[in-house]
Amino acid sequence: NLATYVNSASHVDADQFRLFSEELLRRHPYLFSTSYLPRVADNERRDFERSRHEVGFPEFSVNDRSGDDYLAAPRRAQHFPLLFIEPFEPVSVVMIGFDILSEPSLAQAAQTAIDTAQPSAAPPHLIEGRAWGYWLFTAIYAGKTAPATAAERRSAVNGLVALRINGERLLAESMAARPLSARLRMMPA
């Protein structure tokens, strides 16, 4: 799984993430995308943005979405900007730098994933104007395993892995693989 890969890597780079994600996307066609979102403390933000500029993304910034526009994010104690996304396509590349903490439903799902050390889904919505789907977040922790308490997890989180799932396609594939059936039994009153 993608979270296991990210947890096992000493450093997550774009090429390794792409290779692992391509296999995952091939095996699970109901996935819109896979993403890696590192935790960036506010006092590290400037250096983080500069490091992205130095590797060929001169316009990179941690940003919030406002309608169809992405604007520089205000200061927060921490950020979870979308750093890598696969597939890396025009429709999704504009999301690079998007801080999921700027959208309450995504922030809540991400915080639940961090606090519980379990995958957590955001409410369904229309994704890229294509189909109904949802984000699913899994937290990545320093030390590779989840700490025992929610407070320790909040302190130790290194980042998030996110899947954007096409709910319509997932349901269709699930039903095709195992058609729904029902059994009705009538009992005397």
mmCIF file of N, CA and C in Angstrom, residues 48-144:
data_model
loop_
_atom_site.group_PDB
_atom_site.id
_atom_site.type_symbol
_atom_site.label_atom_id
_atom_site.label_comp_id
_atom_site.label_asym_id
_atom_site.label_seq_id
_atom_site.Cartn_x
_atom_site.Cartn_y
_atom_site.Cartn_z
ATOM 1 N N PHE A 48 10.776 25.499 2.795
ATOM 2 C CA PHE A 48 10.122 24.454 2.010
ATOM 3 C C PHE A 48 9.776 24.979 0.612
ATOM 4 N N GLU A 49 9.170 26.153 0.539
ATOM 5 C CA GLU A 49 8.820 26.732 -0.761
ATOM 6 C C GLU A 49 10.081 27.000 -1.588
ATOM 7 N N ARG A 50 11.114 27.506 -0.956
ATOM 8 C CA ARG A 50 12.368 27.773 -1.667
ATOM 9 C C ARG A 50 12.978 26.479 -2.212
ATOM 10 N N SER A 51 12.890 25.395 -1.440
ATOM 11 C CA SER A 51 13.439 24.113 -1.911
ATOM 12 C C SER A 51 12.689 23.631 -3.155
ATOM 13 N N ARG A 52 11.416 23.898 -3.245
ATOM 14 C CA ARG A 52 10.636 23.523 -4.437
ATOM 15 C C ARG A 52 11.031 24.395 -5.626
ATOM 16 N N HIS A 53 11.323 25.656 -5.380
ATOM 17 C CA HIS A 53 11.782 26.549 -6.453
ATOM 18 C C HIS A 53 13.101 26.028 -7.027
ATOM 19 N N GLU A 54 13.987 25.587 -6.140
ATOM 20 C CA GLU A 54 15.316 25.138 -6.555
ATOM 21 C C GLU A 54 15.295 23.847 -7.371
ATOM 22 N N VAL A 55 14.220 23.054 -7.253
ATOM 23 C CA VAL A 55 14.149 21.808 -8.025
ATOM 24 C C VAL A 55 13.267 21.943 -9.260
ATOM 25 N N GLY A 56 13.005 23.194 -9.670
ATOM 26 C CA GLY A 56 12.323 23.397 -10.943
ATOM 27 C C GLY A 56 10.879 23.831 -10.887
ATOM 28 N N PHE A 57 10.396 24.237 -9.736
ATOM 29 C CA PHE A 57 9.028 24.739 -9.619
ATOM 30 C C PHE A 57 9.070 26.188 -9.121
ATOM 31 N N PRO A 58 9.466 27.124 -9.992
ATOM 32 C CA PRO A 58 9.693 28.501 -9.561
ATOM 33 C C PRO A 58 8.451 29.220 -9.034
ATOM 34 N N GLU A 59 7.274 28.768 -9.399
ATOM 35 C CA GLU A 59 6.036 29.411 -8.946
ATOM 36 C C GLU A 59 5.399 28.698 -7.756
ATOM 37 N N PHE A 60 6.059 27.674 -7.230
ATOM 38 C CA PHE A 60 5.464 26.892 -6.143
ATOM 39 C C PHE A 60 5.219 27.760 -4.924
ATOM 40 N N SER A 61 4.042 27.567 -4.317
ATOM 41 C CA SER A 61 3.750 28.157 -3.019
ATOM 42 C C SER A 61 2.719 27.283 -2.323
ATOM 43 N N VAL A 62 2.696 27.345 -1.025
ATOM 44 C CA VAL A 62 1.645 26.693 -0.252
ATOM 45 C C VAL A 62 0.419 27.574 -0.445
ATOM 46 N N ASN A 63 -0.690 26.960 -0.898
ATOM 47 C CA ASN A 63 -1.835 27.791 -1.243
ATOM 48 C C ASN A 63 -3.157 27.210 -0.789
ATOM 49 N N ASP A 64 -4.160 28.064 -0.815
ATOM 50 C CA ASP A 64 -5.543 27.718 -0.518
ATOM 51 C C ASP A 64 -6.337 27.855 -1.806
ATOM 52 N N ARG A 65 -7.435 27.147 -1.885
ATOM 53 C CA ARG A 65 -8.302 27.244 -3.057
ATOM 54 C C ARG A 65 -9.440 28.208 -2.739
ATOM 55 N N SER A 66 -9.700 29.076 -3.697
ATOM 56 C CA SER A 66 -10.828 29.999 -3.602
ATOM 57 C C SER A 66 -11.577 29.887 -4.922
ATOM 58 N N GLY A 67 -12.651 29.097 -4.936
ATOM 59 C CA GLY A 67 -13.338 28.811 -6.195
ATOM 60 C C GLY A 67 -12.413 28.000 -7.078
ATOM 61 N N ASP A 68 -12.123 28.516 -8.273
ATOM 62 C CA ASP A 68 -11.206 27.834 -9.192
ATOM 63 C C ASP A 68 -9.775 28.349 -9.082
ATOM 64 N N ASP A 69 -9.554 29.317 -8.203
ATOM 65 C CA ASP A 69 -8.237 29.935 -8.070
ATOM 66 C C ASP A 69 -7.495 29.394 -6.850
ATOM 67 N N TYR A 70 -6.171 29.418 -6.959
ATOM 68 C CA TYR A 70 -5.305 29.040 -5.848
ATOM 69 C C TYR A 70 -4.506 30.273 -5.456
ATOM 70 N N LEU A 71 -4.610 30.654 -4.173
ATOM 71 C CA LEU A 71 -3.956 31.855 -3.660
ATOM 72 C C LEU A 71 -3.044 31.468 -2.503
ATOM 73 N N ALA A 72 -2.024 32.275 -2.266
ATOM 74 C CA ALA A 72 -1.095 31.989 -1.170
ATOM 75 C C ALA A 72 -1.865 31.776 0.127
ATOM 76 N N ALA A 73 -1.532 30.700 0.822
ATOM 77 C CA ALA A 73 -2.206 30.363 2.081
ATOM 78 C C ALA A 73 -1.778 31.326 3.176
ATOM 79 N N PRO A 74 -2.703 31.672 4.058
ATOM 80 C CA PRO A 74 -2.310 32.477 5.218
ATOM 81 C C PRO A 74 -1.460 31.635 6.165
ATOM 82 N N ARG A 75 -0.873 32.284 7.119
ATOM 83 C CA ARG A 75 -0.064 31.568 8.102
ATOM 84 C C ARG A 75 -0.957 30.682 8.964
ATOM 85 N N ARG A 76 -0.488 29.472 9.203
ATOM 86 C CA ARG A 76 -1.128 28.517 10.114
ATOM 87 C C ARG A 76 0.006 27.853 10.888
ATOM 88 N N ALA A 77 -0.317 27.235 11.983
ATOM 89 C CA ALA A 77 0.713 26.541 12.766
ATOM 90 C C ALA A 77 1.400 25.472 11.923
ATOM 91 N N GLN A 78 0.619 24.808 11.074
ATOM 92 C CA GLN A 78 1.175 23.789 10.190
ATOM 93 C C GLN A 78 0.371 23.752 8.902
ATOM 94 N N HIS A 79 0.985 23.157 7.894
ATOM 95 C CA HIS A 79 0.364 23.015 6.578
ATOM 96 C C HIS A 79 0.567 21.580 6.108
ATOM 97 N N PHE A 80 -0.341 21.113 5.267
ATOM 98 C CA PHE A 80 -0.193 19.836 4.578
ATOM 99 C C PHE A 80 -0.399 20.103 3.090
ATOM 100 N N PRO A 81 0.638 20.673 2.433
ATOM 101 C CA PRO A 81 0.489 20.995 1.010
ATOM 102 C C PRO A 81 0.659 19.753 0.139
ATOM 103 N N LEU A 82 -0.116 19.702 -0.913
ATOM 104 C CA LEU A 82 -0.013 18.598 -1.860
ATOM 105 C C LEU A 82 1.314 18.756 -2.603
ATOM 106 N N LEU A 83 2.226 17.820 -2.403
ATOM 107 C CA LEU A 83 3.555 17.906 -3.002
ATOM 108 C C LEU A 83 3.674 17.060 -4.259
ATOM 109 N N PHE A 84 3.207 15.820 -4.195
ATOM 110 C CA PHE A 84 3.230 14.930 -5.358
ATOM 111 C C PHE A 84 1.817 14.466 -5.637
ATOM 112 N N ILE A 85 1.461 14.391 -6.913
ATOM 113 C CA ILE A 85 0.170 13.854 -7.320
ATOM 114 C C ILE A 85 0.367 13.037 -8.582
ATOM 115 N N GLU A 86 -0.255 11.889 -8.591
ATOM 116 C CA GLU A 86 -0.228 11.018 -9.767
ATOM 117 C C GLU A 86 -1.656 10.605 -10.082
ATOM 118 N N PRO A 87 -2.079 10.589 -11.323
ATOM 119 C CA PRO A 87 -1.260 10.977 -12.472
ATOM 120 C C PRO A 87 -1.029 12.491 -12.491
ATOM 121 N N PHE A 88 0.121 12.851 -13.002
ATOM 122 C CA PHE A 88 0.553 14.239 -13.089
ATOM 123 C C PHE A 88 0.013 14.789 -14.407
ATOM 124 N N GLU A 89 -1.238 15.271 -14.374
ATOM 125 C CA GLU A 89 -1.940 15.730 -15.566
ATOM 126 C C GLU A 89 -2.322 17.196 -15.408
ATOM 127 N N PRO A 90 -2.632 17.881 -16.523
ATOM 128 C CA PRO A 90 -3.016 19.298 -16.429
ATOM 129 C C PRO A 90 -4.178 19.549 -15.462
ATOM 130 N N VAL A 91 -5.148 18.653 -15.424
ATOM 131 C CA VAL A 91 -6.307 18.866 -14.560
ATOM 132 C C VAL A 91 -5.938 18.778 -13.077
ATOM 133 N N SER A 92 -4.893 18.034 -12.744
ATOM 134 C CA SER A 92 -4.521 17.876 -11.337
ATOM 135 C C SER A 92 -3.255 18.640 -10.947
ATOM 136 N N VAL A 93 -2.417 18.973 -11.899
ATOM 137 C CA VAL A 93 -1.153 19.632 -11.567
ATOM 138 C C VAL A 93 -1.373 21.008 -10.926
ATOM 139 N N VAL A 94 -2.494 21.652 -11.222
ATOM 140 C CA VAL A 94 -2.769 22.955 -10.612
ATOM 141 C C VAL A 94 -2.931 22.841 -9.103
ATOM 142 N N MET A 95 -3.143 21.618 -8.610
ATOM 143 C CA MET A 95 -3.328 21.416 -7.173
ATOM 144 C C MET A 95 -2.020 21.359 -6.393
ATOM 145 N N ILE A 96 -0.890 21.282 -7.090
ATOM 146 C CA ILE A 96 0.393 21.219 -6.391
ATOM 147 C C ILE A 96 0.525 22.447 -5.479
ATOM 148 N N GLY A 97 0.807 22.183 -4.208
ATOM 149 C CA GLY A 97 0.922 23.249 -3.212
ATOM 150 C C GLY A 97 -0.344 23.471 -2.413
ATOM 151 N N PHE A 98 -1.463 22.902 -2.853
ATOM 152 C CA PHE A 98 -2.750 23.082 -2.168
ATOM 153 C C PHE A 98 -2.684 22.529 -0.750
ATOM 154 N N ASP A 99 -2.955 23.388 0.224
ATOM 155 C CA ASP A 99 -2.952 23.006 1.638
ATOM 156 C C ASP A 99 -4.345 22.497 1.994
ATOM 157 N N ILE A 100 -4.468 21.207 2.247
ATOM 158 C CA ILE A 100 -5.781 20.630 2.509
ATOM 159 C C ILE A 100 -6.399 21.163 3.799
ATOM 160 N N LEU A 101 -5.603 21.804 4.641
ATOM 161 C CA LEU A 101 -6.165 22.384 5.862
ATOM 162 C C LEU A 101 -7.046 23.590 5.564
ATOM 163 N N SER A 102 -7.008 24.090 4.343
ATOM 164 C CA SER A 102 -7.809 25.262 3.992
ATOM 165 C C SER A 102 -9.268 24.915 3.723
ATOM 166 N N GLU A 103 -9.586 23.651 3.529
ATOM 167 C CA GLU A 103 -10.968 23.238 3.307
ATOM 168 C C GLU A 103 -11.430 22.434 4.517
ATOM 169 N N PRO A 104 -12.426 22.934 5.240
ATOM 170 C CA PRO A 104 -12.833 22.301 6.499
ATOM 171 C C PRO A 104 -13.129 20.808 6.407
ATOM 172 N N SER A 105 -13.807 20.353 5.365
ATOM 173 C CA SER A 105 -14.143 18.919 5.297
ATOM 174 C C SER A 105 -12.890 18.070 5.101
ATOM 175 N N LEU A 106 -11.926 18.575 4.318
ATOM 176 C CA LEU A 106 -10.669 17.846 4.130
ATOM 177 C C LEU A 106 -9.828 17.906 5.400
ATOM 178 N N ALA A 107 -9.796 19.075 6.036
ATOM 179 C CA ALA A 107 -9.029 19.233 7.273
ATOM 180 C C ALA A 107 -9.551 18.293 8.359
ATOM 181 N N GLN A 108 -10.866 18.177 8.455
ATOM 182 C CA GLN A 108 -11.450 17.298 9.474
ATOM 183 C C GLN A 108 -11.102 15.840 9.205
ATOM 184 N N ALA A 109 -11.202 15.398 7.952
ATOM 185 C CA ALA A 109 -10.863 14.011 7.616
ATOM 186 C C ALA A 109 -9.380 13.746 7.869
ATOM 187 N N ALA A 110 -8.522 14.702 7.508
ATOM 188 C CA ALA A 110 -7.082 14.538 7.735
ATOM 189 C C ALA A 110 -6.783 14.463 9.234
ATOM 190 N N GLN A 111 -7.416 15.324 10.018
ATOM 191 C CA GLN A 111 -7.181 15.310 11.465
ATOM 192 C C GLN A 111 -7.657 14.008 12.085
ATOM 193 N N THR A 112 -8.765 13.475 11.600
ATOM 194 C CA THR A 112 -9.255 12.187 12.098
ATOM 195 C C THR A 112 -8.252 11.079 11.770
ATOM 196 N N ALA A 113 -7.697 11.104 10.554
ATOM 197 C CA ALA A 113 -6.689 10.109 10.174
ATOM 198 C C ALA A 113 -5.463 10.205 11.085
ATOM 199 N N ILE A 114 -5.057 11.423 11.386
ATOM 200 C CA ILE A 114 -3.897 11.633 12.267
ATOM 201 C C ILE A 114 -4.204 11.131 13.677
ATOM 202 N N ASP A 115 -5.341 11.549 14.231
ATOM 203 C CA ASP A 115 -5.682 11.230 15.619
ATOM 204 C C ASP A 115 -5.937 9.748 15.856
ATOM 205 N N THR A 116 -6.511 9.069 14.868
ATOM 206 C CA THR A 116 -6.894 7.659 15.054
ATOM 207 C C THR A 116 -5.888 6.668 14.484
ATOM 208 N N ALA A 117 -4.963 7.148 13.660
ATOM 209 C CA ALA A 117 -4.013 6.270 12.954
ATOM 210 C C ALA A 117 -4.753 5.282 12.057
ATOM 211 N N GLN A 118 -5.925 5.698 11.566
ATOM 212 C CA GLN A 118 -6.737 4.890 10.663
ATOM 213 C C GLN A 118 -7.090 5.738 9.439
ATOM 214 N N PRO A 119 -7.304 5.114 8.289
ATOM 215 C CA PRO A 119 -7.750 5.891 7.125
ATOM 216 C C PRO A 119 -9.052 6.620 7.450
ATOM 217 N N SER A 120 -9.198 7.810 6.883
ATOM 218 C CA SER A 120 -10.388 8.621 7.129
ATOM 219 C C SER A 120 -10.811 9.296 5.828
ATOM 220 N N ALA A 121 -12.100 9.212 5.530
ATOM 221 C CA ALA A 121 -12.640 9.772 4.286
ATOM 222 C C ALA A 121 -13.328 11.104 4.532
ATOM 223 N N ALA A 122 -13.150 12.007 3.584
ATOM 224 C CA ALA A 122 -13.892 13.265 3.583
ATOM 225 C C ALA A 122 -15.252 13.007 2.947
ATOM 226 N N PRO A 123 -16.226 13.874 3.183
ATOM 227 C CA PRO A 123 -17.540 13.685 2.564
ATOM 228 C C PRO A 123 -17.440 13.698 1.036
ATOM 229 N N PRO A 124 -18.326 12.962 0.366
ATOM 230 C CA PRO A 124 -18.298 12.924 -1.108
ATOM 231 C C PRO A 124 -18.604 14.296 -1.706
ATOM 232 N N HIS A 125 -18.000 14.539 -2.864
ATOM 233 C CA HIS A 125 -18.274 15.761 -3.618
ATOM 234 C C HIS A 125 -17.911 15.507 -5.082
ATOM 235 N N LEU A 126 -18.270 16.423 -5.935
ATOM 236 C CA LEU A 126 -17.949 16.292 -7.355
ATOM 237 C C LEU A 126 -16.463 16.593 -7.536
ATOM 238 N N ILE A 127 -15.721 15.641 -8.077
ATOM 239 C CA ILE A 127 -14.274 15.794 -8.245
ATOM 240 C C ILE A 127 -13.972 16.149 -9.692
ATOM 241 N N GLU A 128 -13.278 17.286 -9.850
ATOM 242 C CA GLU A 128 -12.846 17.765 -11.175
ATOM 243 C C GLU A 128 -13.999 17.829 -12.162
ATOM 244 N N GLY A 129 -15.212 18.015 -11.661
ATOM 245 C CA GLY A 129 -16.376 18.103 -12.525
ATOM 246 C C GLY A 129 -16.692 16.819 -13.272
ATOM 247 N N ARG A 130 -16.037 15.716 -12.864
ATOM 248 C CA ARG A 130 -16.178 14.459 -13.608
ATOM 249 C C ARG A 130 -17.132 13.476 -12.965
ATOM 250 N N ALA A 131 -17.003 13.238 -11.689
ATOM 251 C CA ALA A 131 -17.798 12.205 -11.029
ATOM 252 C C ALA A 131 -17.785 12.448 -9.526
ATOM 253 N N TRP A 132 -18.747 11.852 -8.857
ATOM 254 C CA TRP A 132 -18.785 11.941 -7.406
ATOM 255 C C TRP A 132 -17.715 11.037 -6.818
ATOM 256 N N GLY A 133 -17.035 11.574 -5.841
ATOM 257 C CA GLY A 133 -15.979 10.811 -5.202
ATOM 258 C C GLY A 133 -15.607 11.437 -3.872
ATOM 259 N N TYR A 134 -14.495 10.983 -3.331
ATOM 260 C CA TYR A 134 -14.071 11.480 -2.026
ATOM 261 C C TYR A 134 -12.563 11.313 -1.863
ATOM 262 N N TRP A 135 -12.021 12.042 -0.903
ATOM 263 C CA TRP A 135 -10.618 11.927 -0.506
ATOM 264 C C TRP A 135 -10.541 10.935 0.647
ATOM 265 N N LEU A 136 -9.518 10.107 0.648
ATOM 266 C CA LEU A 136 -9.246 9.183 1.747
ATOM 267 C C LEU A 136 -7.816 9.453 2.220
ATOM 268 N N PHE A 137 -7.666 9.803 3.492
ATOM 269 C CA PHE A 137 -6.356 10.160 4.051
ATOM 270 C C PHE A 137 -5.830 9.077 4.980
ATOM 271 N N THR A 138 -4.509 8.882 4.943
ATOM 272 C CA THR A 138 -3.800 8.030 5.888
ATOM 273 C C THR A 138 -2.596 8.818 6.390
ATOM 274 N N ALA A 139 -2.392 8.817 7.691
ATOM 275 C CA ALA A 139 -1.287 9.569 8.288
ATOM 276 C C ALA A 139 0.005 8.764 8.261
ATOM 277 N N ILE A 140 1.115 9.486 8.135
ATOM 278 C CA ILE A 140 2.468 8.930 8.166
ATOM 279 C C ILE A 140 3.150 9.543 9.389
ATOM 280 N N TYR A 141 3.759 8.699 10.208
ATOM 281 C CA TYR A 141 4.347 9.173 11.461
ATOM 282 C C TYR A 141 5.865 9.003 11.494
ATOM 283 N N ALA A 142 6.531 9.886 12.237
ATOM 284 C CA ALA A 142 7.951 9.712 12.536
ATOM 285 C C ALA A 142 8.070 8.449 13.375
ATOM 286 N N GLY A 143 9.115 7.696 13.157
ATOM 287 C CA GLY A 143 9.290 6.453 13.895
ATOM 288 C C GLY A 143 8.616 5.280 13.224
ATOM 289 N N LYS A 144 7.918 5.567 12.112
ATOM 290 C CA LYS A 144 7.308 4.551 11.243
ATOM 291 C C LYS A 144 6.070 3.863 11.799
#
